[in-house]
């Protein structure tokens, strides 16, 4: 290893002549075979403004656990103050966010309550309309259609009795004409009654759809209020 030993000696000699080439705040340990005198143990840059540590501070004995003191490379910054300011800003933002959410929830609840009242009012109106439809349907069927049908049937039966009791051909012909007219009128009343019943059924279907829609809307409002609570 003569080449390596020569390189070590040359390097130490060069740094001994030019110690300013060493980095600041750094000490270089000199091997024993490269020392010119026994007291020479380290080399350091003489341009540093910091005091040199004694050799005892860097002797890594079993009784010492101190590390060499290094210069500060960063500016002194009060991180605690910055972190505290950030935490305060975050707390303020959270508080503002909470207040805004409460405002939004209050508005939603207010509109939901108004919608509930409107739904209940509409439901009452729809139920009232259904009651009116049912009562009107019953009156029309009983007092108009059914009564007229029964009257026409009674007159037709009475005309048939007169026709059976009549002996003159001319009288029978007149009664037959009246019976045909009564039969046509009876058929017409039957058709009107069928059309009226179909119309009532359509109104019932419409009422059912409206009632379901209002019920679904009312349930949605109730769910929103329960979630807000």
PDB file of C-alpha atoms in Angstrom:
ATOM      1  CA  UNK A   1       0.000   0.000   0.000  1.00  0.00           C
ATOM      2  CA  UNK A   2       2.872   2.437  -0.592  1.00  0.00           C
ATOM      3  CA  UNK A   3       0.877   4.493  -3.099  1.00  0.00           C
ATOM      4  CA  UNK A   4      -2.001   5.004  -0.667  1.00  0.00           C
ATOM      5  CA  UNK A   5       0.360   5.935   2.170  1.00  0.00           C
ATOM      6  CA  UNK A   6       2.153   8.431  -0.034  1.00  0.00           C
ATOM      7  CA  UNK A   7      -1.206   9.953  -1.051  1.00  0.00           C
ATOM      8  CA  UNK A   8      -2.193  10.327   2.592  1.00  0.00           C
ATOM      9  CA  UNK A   9       1.087  12.026   3.492  1.00  0.00           C
ATOM     10  CA  UNK A  10       0.891  14.346   0.487  1.00  0.00           C
ATOM     11  CA  UNK A  11      -2.716  15.261   1.291  1.00  0.00           C
ATOM     12  CA  UNK A  12      -1.933  16.046   4.936  1.00  0.00           C
ATOM     13  CA  UNK A  13       1.140  18.091   3.933  1.00  0.00           C
ATOM     14  CA  UNK A  14      -0.886  20.078   1.420  1.00  0.00           C
ATOM     15  CA  UNK A  15      -3.676  20.783   3.934  1.00  0.00           C
ATOM     16  CA  UNK A  16      -1.110  21.655   6.574  1.00  0.00           C
ATOM     17  CA  UNK A  17       0.305  24.268   4.211  1.00  0.00           C
ATOM     18  CA  UNK A  18      -3.131  25.493   3.125  1.00  0.00           C
ATOM     19  CA  UNK A  19      -5.576  24.883   5.967  1.00  0.00           C
ATOM     20  CA  UNK A  20      -7.983  27.432   4.489  1.00  0.00           C
ATOM     21  CA  UNK A  21      -8.943  24.805   1.903  1.00  0.00           C
ATOM     22  CA  UNK A  22     -10.713  22.861   4.607  1.00  0.00           C
ATOM     23  CA  UNK A  23     -14.458  23.516   5.069  1.00  0.00           C
ATOM     24  CA  UNK A  24     -15.439  25.906   7.812  1.00  0.00           C
ATOM     25  CA  UNK A  25     -16.400  24.441  11.190  1.00  0.00           C
ATOM     26  CA  UNK A  26     -14.614  21.221  10.346  1.00  0.00           C
ATOM     27  CA  UNK A  27     -11.650  19.456  11.922  1.00  0.00           C
ATOM     28  CA  UNK A  28      -9.606  16.833  10.121  1.00  0.00           C
ATOM     29  CA  UNK A  29      -8.042  14.040  12.155  1.00  0.00           C
ATOM     30  CA  UNK A  30      -4.314  13.505  11.352  1.00  0.00           C
ATOM     31  CA  UNK A  31      -3.189   9.870  11.306  1.00  0.00           C
ATOM     32  CA  UNK A  32      -0.304   9.040  13.628  1.00  0.00           C
ATOM     33  CA  UNK A  33       2.114   8.247  10.841  1.00  0.00           C
ATOM     34  CA  UNK A  34       1.464  11.662   9.255  1.00  0.00           C
ATOM     35  CA  UNK A  35       2.036  13.810  12.345  1.00  0.00           C
ATOM     36  CA  UNK A  36       5.145  15.977  12.583  1.00  0.00           C
ATOM     37  CA  UNK A  37       4.863  16.201  16.339  1.00  0.00           C
ATOM     38  CA  UNK A  38       2.942  14.262  18.944  1.00  0.00           C
ATOM     39  CA  UNK A  39       0.697  17.177  19.955  1.00  0.00           C
ATOM     40  CA  UNK A  40      -0.523  17.652  16.395  1.00  0.00           C
ATOM     41  CA  UNK A  41      -3.808  15.749  16.155  1.00  0.00           C
ATOM     42  CA  UNK A  42      -6.153  17.775  13.951  1.00  0.00           C
ATOM     43  CA  UNK A  43      -6.197  20.367  11.177  1.00  0.00           C
ATOM     44  CA  UNK A  44      -8.834  23.100  10.823  1.00  0.00           C
ATOM     45  CA  UNK A  45      -9.564  26.163   8.706  1.00  0.00           C
ATOM     46  CA  UNK A  46      -7.965  29.184  10.390  1.00  0.00           C
ATOM     47  CA  UNK A  47     -10.377  31.604   8.729  1.00  0.00           C
ATOM     48  CA  UNK A  48     -13.373  30.529  10.788  1.00  0.00           C
ATOM     49  CA  UNK A  49     -14.523  33.077  13.373  1.00  0.00           C
ATOM     50  CA  UNK A  50     -15.652  30.420  15.770  1.00  0.00           C
ATOM     51  CA  UNK A  51     -13.549  29.216  18.612  1.00  0.00           C
ATOM     52  CA  UNK A  52     -11.894  25.868  18.211  1.00  0.00           C
ATOM     53  CA  UNK A  53     -13.006  23.058  20.389  1.00  0.00           C
ATOM     54  CA  UNK A  54     -10.424  21.364  22.494  1.00  0.00           C
ATOM     55  CA  UNK A  55      -9.299  17.900  21.589  1.00  0.00           C
ATOM     56  CA  UNK A  56     -10.965  16.528  24.668  1.00  0.00           C
ATOM     57  CA  UNK A  57     -14.409  17.531  23.322  1.00  0.00           C
ATOM     58  CA  UNK A  58     -13.961  15.286  20.313  1.00  0.00           C
ATOM     59  CA  UNK A  59     -12.422  12.329  22.059  1.00  0.00           C
ATOM     60  CA  UNK A  60     -15.100   9.691  21.746  1.00  0.00           C
ATOM     61  CA  UNK A  61     -14.465   7.952  25.037  1.00  0.00           C
ATOM     62  CA  UNK A  62     -16.972   5.645  26.706  1.00  0.00           C
ATOM     63  CA  UNK A  63     -17.609   8.283  29.389  1.00  0.00           C
ATOM     64  CA  UNK A  64     -18.476  11.112  26.942  1.00  0.00           C
ATOM     65  CA  UNK A  65     -21.624  11.327  24.767  1.00  0.00           C
ATOM     66  CA  UNK A  66     -21.329  14.944  23.616  1.00  0.00           C
ATOM     67  CA  UNK A  67     -21.389  15.749  19.932  1.00  0.00           C
ATOM     68  CA  UNK A  68     -19.519  18.631  18.355  1.00  0.00           C
ATOM     69  CA  UNK A  69     -21.453  21.877  18.164  1.00  0.00           C
ATOM     70  CA  UNK A  70     -22.352  22.847  14.597  1.00  0.00           C
ATOM     71  CA  UNK A  71     -23.144  26.306  13.389  1.00  0.00           C
ATOM     72  CA  UNK A  72     -26.741  27.188  12.577  1.00  0.00           C
ATOM     73  CA  UNK A  73     -27.400  27.110   8.856  1.00  0.00           C
ATOM     74  CA  UNK A  74     -31.005  28.354   9.039  1.00  0.00           C
ATOM     75  CA  UNK A  75     -32.352  31.660  10.215  1.00  0.00           C
ATOM     76  CA  UNK A  76     -34.147  31.592  13.528  1.00  0.00           C
ATOM     77  CA  UNK A  77     -37.891  31.227  12.850  1.00  0.00           C
ATOM     78  CA  UNK A  78     -40.594  31.113  15.436  1.00  0.00           C
ATOM     79  CA  UNK A  79     -42.462  28.076  14.149  1.00  0.00           C
ATOM     80  CA  UNK A  80     -44.664  27.879  17.237  1.00  0.00           C
ATOM     81  CA  UNK A  81     -46.043  31.335  16.527  1.00  0.00           C
ATOM     82  CA  UNK A  82     -46.761  30.480  12.897  1.00  0.00           C
ATOM     83  CA  UNK A  83     -48.441  27.193  13.829  1.00  0.00           C
ATOM     84  CA  UNK A  84     -50.543  29.001  16.434  1.00  0.00           C
ATOM     85  CA  UNK A  85     -51.611  31.603  13.867  1.00  0.00           C
ATOM     86  CA  UNK A  86     -52.552  28.871  11.401  1.00  0.00           C
ATOM     87  CA  UNK A  87     -54.548  27.072  14.094  1.00  0.00           C
ATOM     88  CA  UNK A  88     -56.367  30.305  14.959  1.00  0.00           C
ATOM     89  CA  UNK A  89     -57.177  30.901  11.286  1.00  0.00           C
ATOM     90  CA  UNK A  90     -58.402  27.331  10.932  1.00  0.00           C
ATOM     91  CA  UNK A  91     -60.575  27.655  14.036  1.00  0.00           C
ATOM     92  CA  UNK A  92     -62.039  30.891  12.693  1.00  0.00           C
ATOM     93  CA  UNK A  93     -62.792  29.271   9.327  1.00  0.00           C
ATOM     94  CA  UNK A  94     -64.432  26.302  11.047  1.00  0.00           C
ATOM     95  CA  UNK A  95     -66.607  28.659  13.089  1.00  0.00           C
ATOM     96  CA  UNK A  96     -67.633  30.630   9.985  1.00  0.00           C
ATOM     97  CA  UNK A  97     -68.354  27.389   8.130  1.00  0.00           C
ATOM     98  CA  UNK A  98     -70.488  26.136  11.021  1.00  0.00           C
ATOM     99  CA  UNK A  99     -72.475  29.382  11.113  1.00  0.00           C
ATOM    100  CA  UNK A 100     -73.027  29.252   7.350  1.00  0.00           C
ATOM    101  CA  UNK A 101     -74.198  25.630   7.538  1.00  0.00           C
ATOM    102  CA  UNK A 102     -76.621  26.566  10.323  1.00  0.00           C
ATOM    103  CA  UNK A 103     -78.024  29.399   8.194  1.00  0.00           C
ATOM    104  CA  UNK A 104     -78.494  27.059   5.239  1.00  0.00           C
ATOM    105  CA  UNK A 105     -80.135  24.396   7.426  1.00  0.00           C
ATOM    106  CA  UNK A 106     -82.468  26.992   8.938  1.00  0.00           C
ATOM    107  CA  UNK A 107     -83.496  28.172   5.483  1.00  0.00           C
ATOM    108  CA  UNK A 108     -84.048  24.593   4.322  1.00  0.00           C
ATOM    109  CA  UNK A 109     -86.111  23.814   7.404  1.00  0.00           C
ATOM    110  CA  UNK A 110     -88.130  27.019   6.987  1.00  0.00           C
ATOM    111  CA  UNK A 111     -88.943  26.240   3.344  1.00  0.00           C
ATOM    112  CA  UNK A 112     -89.638  22.622   4.264  1.00  0.00           C
ATOM    113  CA  UNK A 113     -92.187  23.675   6.897  1.00  0.00           C
ATOM    114  CA  UNK A 114     -93.861  26.019   4.438  1.00  0.00           C
ATOM    115  CA  UNK A 115     -93.977  23.216   1.884  1.00  0.00           C
ATOM    116  CA  UNK A 116     -95.502  20.893   4.481  1.00  0.00           C
ATOM    117  CA  UNK A 117     -98.244  23.404   5.230  1.00  0.00           C
ATOM    118  CA  UNK A 118     -98.909  23.840   1.515  1.00  0.00           C
ATOM    119  CA  UNK A 119     -99.024  20.056   1.061  1.00  0.00           C
ATOM    120  CA  UNK A 120    -101.472  19.648   3.932  1.00  0.00           C
ATOM    121  CA  UNK A 121    -103.663  22.394   2.509  1.00  0.00           C
ATOM    122  CA  UNK A 122    -103.576  20.825  -0.954  1.00  0.00           C
ATOM    123  CA  UNK A 123    -104.305  17.412   0.555  1.00  0.00           C
ATOM    124  CA  UNK A 124    -107.330  18.873   2.332  1.00  0.00           C
ATOM    125  CA  UNK A 125    -108.535  20.480  -0.889  1.00  0.00           C
ATOM    126  CA  UNK A 126    -108.075  17.240  -2.815  1.00  0.00           C
ATOM    127  CA  UNK A 127    -109.970  15.266  -0.175  1.00  0.00           C
ATOM    128  CA  UNK A 128    -112.735  17.876  -0.223  1.00  0.00           C
ATOM    129  CA  UNK A 129    -112.940  17.636  -4.003  1.00  0.00           C
ATOM    130  CA  UNK A 130    -113.183  13.866  -3.725  1.00  0.00           C
ATOM    131  CA  UNK A 131    -116.030  14.157  -1.242  1.00  0.00           C
ATOM    132  CA  UNK A 132    -117.814  16.578  -3.580  1.00  0.00           C
ATOM    133  CA  UNK A 133    -117.312  14.196  -6.496  1.00  0.00           C
ATOM    134  CA  UNK A 134    -118.643  11.255  -4.491  1.00  0.00           C
ATOM    135  CA  UNK A 135    -121.703  13.121  -3.249  1.00  0.00           C
ATOM    136  CA  UNK A 136    -122.420  14.619  -6.688  1.00  0.00           C
ATOM    137  CA  UNK A 137    -122.051  11.222  -8.316  1.00  0.00           C
ATOM    138  CA  UNK A 138    -124.455   9.684  -5.819  1.00  0.00           C
ATOM    139  CA  UNK A 139    -127.033  12.451  -6.317  1.00  0.00           C
ATOM    140  CA  UNK A 140    -126.829  12.347 -10.110  1.00  0.00           C
ATOM    141  CA  UNK A 141    -127.099   8.571 -10.201  1.00  0.00           C
ATOM    142  CA  UNK A 142    -129.957   8.356  -7.727  1.00  0.00           C
ATOM    143  CA  UNK A 143    -132.054  11.426  -8.570  1.00  0.00           C
ATOM    144  CA  UNK A 144    -131.391  11.833 -12.267  1.00  0.00           C
ATOM    145  CA  UNK A 145    -130.186   8.786 -14.140  1.00  0.00           C
ATOM    146  CA  UNK A 146    -131.724   6.027 -12.063  1.00  0.00           C
ATOM    147  CA  UNK A 147    -134.986   7.931 -11.532  1.00  0.00           C
ATOM    148  CA  UNK A 148    -135.356   8.762 -15.225  1.00  0.00           C
ATOM    149  CA  UNK A 149    -134.548   5.174 -16.163  1.00  0.00           C
ATOM    150  CA  UNK A 150    -137.161   3.868 -13.752  1.00  0.00           C
ATOM    151  CA  UNK A 151    -139.793   6.380 -14.954  1.00  0.00           C
ATOM    152  CA  UNK A 152    -139.146   5.467 -18.591  1.00  0.00           C
ATOM    153  CA  UNK A 153    -139.359   1.789 -17.743  1.00  0.00           C
ATOM    154  CA  UNK A 154    -142.661   2.304 -15.905  1.00  0.00           C
ATOM    155  CA  UNK A 155    -144.153   4.304 -18.800  1.00  0.00           C
ATOM    156  CA  UNK A 156    -142.958   1.669 -21.261  1.00  0.00           C
ATOM    157  CA  UNK A 157    -144.607  -1.103 -19.230  1.00  0.00           C
ATOM    158  CA  UNK A 158    -147.799   0.939 -18.953  1.00  0.00           C
ATOM    159  CA  UNK A 159    -147.794   1.493 -22.726  1.00  0.00           C
ATOM    160  CA  UNK A 160    -147.355  -2.247 -23.213  1.00  0.00           C
ATOM    161  CA  UNK A 161    -150.399  -2.906 -21.032  1.00  0.00           C
ATOM    162  CA  UNK A 162    -152.444  -0.417 -23.038  1.00  0.00           C
ATOM    163  CA  UNK A 163    -151.241  -2.010 -26.235  1.00  0.00           C
ATOM    164  CA  UNK A 164    -152.282  -5.437 -25.032  1.00  0.00           C
ATOM    165  CA  UNK A 165    -155.728  -4.143 -24.006  1.00  0.00           C
ATOM    166  CA  UNK A 166    -156.338  -2.126 -27.176  1.00  0.00           C
ATOM    167  CA  UNK A 167    -158.493  -3.601 -29.947  1.00  0.00           C
ATOM    168  CA  UNK A 168    -158.246  -0.901 -32.588  1.00  0.00           C
ATOM    169  CA  UNK A 169    -155.298  -1.283 -34.953  1.00  0.00           C
ATOM    170  CA  UNK A 170    -154.717   2.456 -35.160  1.00  0.00           C
ATOM    171  CA  UNK A 171    -154.475   2.740 -31.378  1.00  0.00           C
ATOM    172  CA  UNK A 172    -151.984  -0.139 -31.234  1.00  0.00           C
ATOM    173  CA  UNK A 173    -149.806   1.514 -33.847  1.00  0.00           C
ATOM    174  CA  UNK A 174    -149.652   4.729 -31.844  1.00  0.00           C
ATOM    175  CA  UNK A 175    -148.755   2.798 -28.691  1.00  0.00           C
ATOM    176  CA  UNK A 176    -146.022   0.904 -30.573  1.00  0.00           C
ATOM    177  CA  UNK A 177    -144.530   4.208 -31.721  1.00  0.00           C
ATOM    178  CA  UNK A 178    -144.515   5.470 -28.150  1.00  0.00           C
ATOM    179  CA  UNK A 179    -142.923   2.236 -26.939  1.00  0.00           C
ATOM    180  CA  UNK A 180    -140.133   2.539 -29.515  1.00  0.00           C
ATOM    181  CA  UNK A 181    -139.461   6.120 -28.457  1.00  0.00           C
ATOM    182  CA  UNK A 182    -139.380   5.075 -24.815  1.00  0.00           C
ATOM    183  CA  UNK A 183    -136.993   2.213 -25.647  1.00  0.00           C
ATOM    184  CA  UNK A 184    -134.676   4.613 -27.493  1.00  0.00           C
ATOM    185  CA  UNK A 185    -134.831   7.036 -24.595  1.00  0.00           C
ATOM    186  CA  UNK A 186    -134.058   4.231 -22.179  1.00  0.00           C
ATOM    187  CA  UNK A 187    -131.016   3.219 -24.272  1.00  0.00           C
ATOM    188  CA  UNK A 188    -129.870   6.834 -24.374  1.00  0.00           C
ATOM    189  CA  UNK A 189    -130.144   7.121 -20.568  1.00  0.00           C
ATOM    190  CA  UNK A 190    -128.135   3.904 -20.203  1.00  0.00           C
ATOM    191  CA  UNK A 191    -125.382   5.304 -22.439  1.00  0.00           C
ATOM    192  CA  UNK A 192    -125.370   8.589 -20.485  1.00  0.00           C
ATOM    193  CA  UNK A 193    -125.121   6.707 -17.237  1.00  0.00           C
ATOM    194  CA  UNK A 194    -122.199   4.628 -18.557  1.00  0.00           C
ATOM    195  CA  UNK A 195    -120.380   7.765 -19.750  1.00  0.00           C
ATOM    196  CA  UNK A 196    -121.007   9.478 -16.421  1.00  0.00           C
ATOM    197  CA  UNK A 197    -119.649   6.497 -14.482  1.00  0.00           C
ATOM    198  CA  UNK A 198    -116.530   6.419 -16.687  1.00  0.00           C
ATOM    199  CA  UNK A 199    -115.993  10.121 -16.051  1.00  0.00           C
ATOM    200  CA  UNK A 200    -116.278   9.577 -12.306  1.00  0.00           C
ATOM    201  CA  UNK A 201    -113.739   6.729 -12.506  1.00  0.00           C
ATOM    202  CA  UNK A 202    -111.282   8.980 -14.343  1.00  0.00           C
ATOM    203  CA  UNK A 203    -111.734  11.636 -11.672  1.00  0.00           C
ATOM    204  CA  UNK A 204    -111.062   8.999  -9.011  1.00  0.00           C
ATOM    205  CA  UNK A 205    -107.825   7.999 -10.772  1.00  0.00           C
ATOM    206  CA  UNK A 206    -106.751  11.635 -11.007  1.00  0.00           C
ATOM    207  CA  UNK A 207    -107.532  12.165  -7.343  1.00  0.00           C
ATOM    208  CA  UNK A 208    -105.487   9.059  -6.468  1.00  0.00           C
ATOM    209  CA  UNK A 209    -102.456  10.336  -8.421  1.00  0.00           C
ATOM    210  CA  UNK A 210    -102.683  13.788  -6.869  1.00  0.00           C
ATOM    211  CA  UNK A 211    -103.040  12.340  -3.403  1.00  0.00           C
ATOM    212  CA  UNK A 212     -99.986  10.091  -3.865  1.00  0.00           C
ATOM    213  CA  UNK A 213     -97.878  12.964  -5.222  1.00  0.00           C
ATOM    214  CA  UNK A 214     -98.791  15.211  -2.316  1.00  0.00           C
ATOM    215  CA  UNK A 215     -98.095  12.360   0.110  1.00  0.00           C
ATOM    216  CA  UNK A 216     -94.631  11.727  -1.367  1.00  0.00           C
ATOM    217  CA  UNK A 217     -93.781  15.431  -1.225  1.00  0.00           C
ATOM    218  CA  UNK A 218     -94.967  15.628   2.369  1.00  0.00           C
ATOM    219  CA  UNK A 219     -92.873  12.577   3.318  1.00  0.00           C
ATOM    220  CA  UNK A 220     -89.806  14.156   1.696  1.00  0.00           C
ATOM    221  CA  UNK A 221     -90.277  17.294   3.776  1.00  0.00           C
ATOM    222  CA  UNK A 222     -90.643  15.229   6.940  1.00  0.00           C
ATOM    223  CA  UNK A 223     -87.422  13.336   6.140  1.00  0.00           C
ATOM    224  CA  UNK A 224     -85.545  16.629   5.640  1.00  0.00           C
ATOM    225  CA  UNK A 225     -86.772  17.952   8.996  1.00  0.00           C
ATOM    226  CA  UNK A 226     -85.834  14.736  10.789  1.00  0.00           C
ATOM    227  CA  UNK A 227     -82.323  14.811   9.287  1.00  0.00           C
ATOM    228  CA  UNK A 228     -81.848  18.437  10.345  1.00  0.00           C
ATOM    229  CA  UNK A 229     -82.800  17.560  13.879  1.00  0.00           C
TER     230      UNK A 229
END
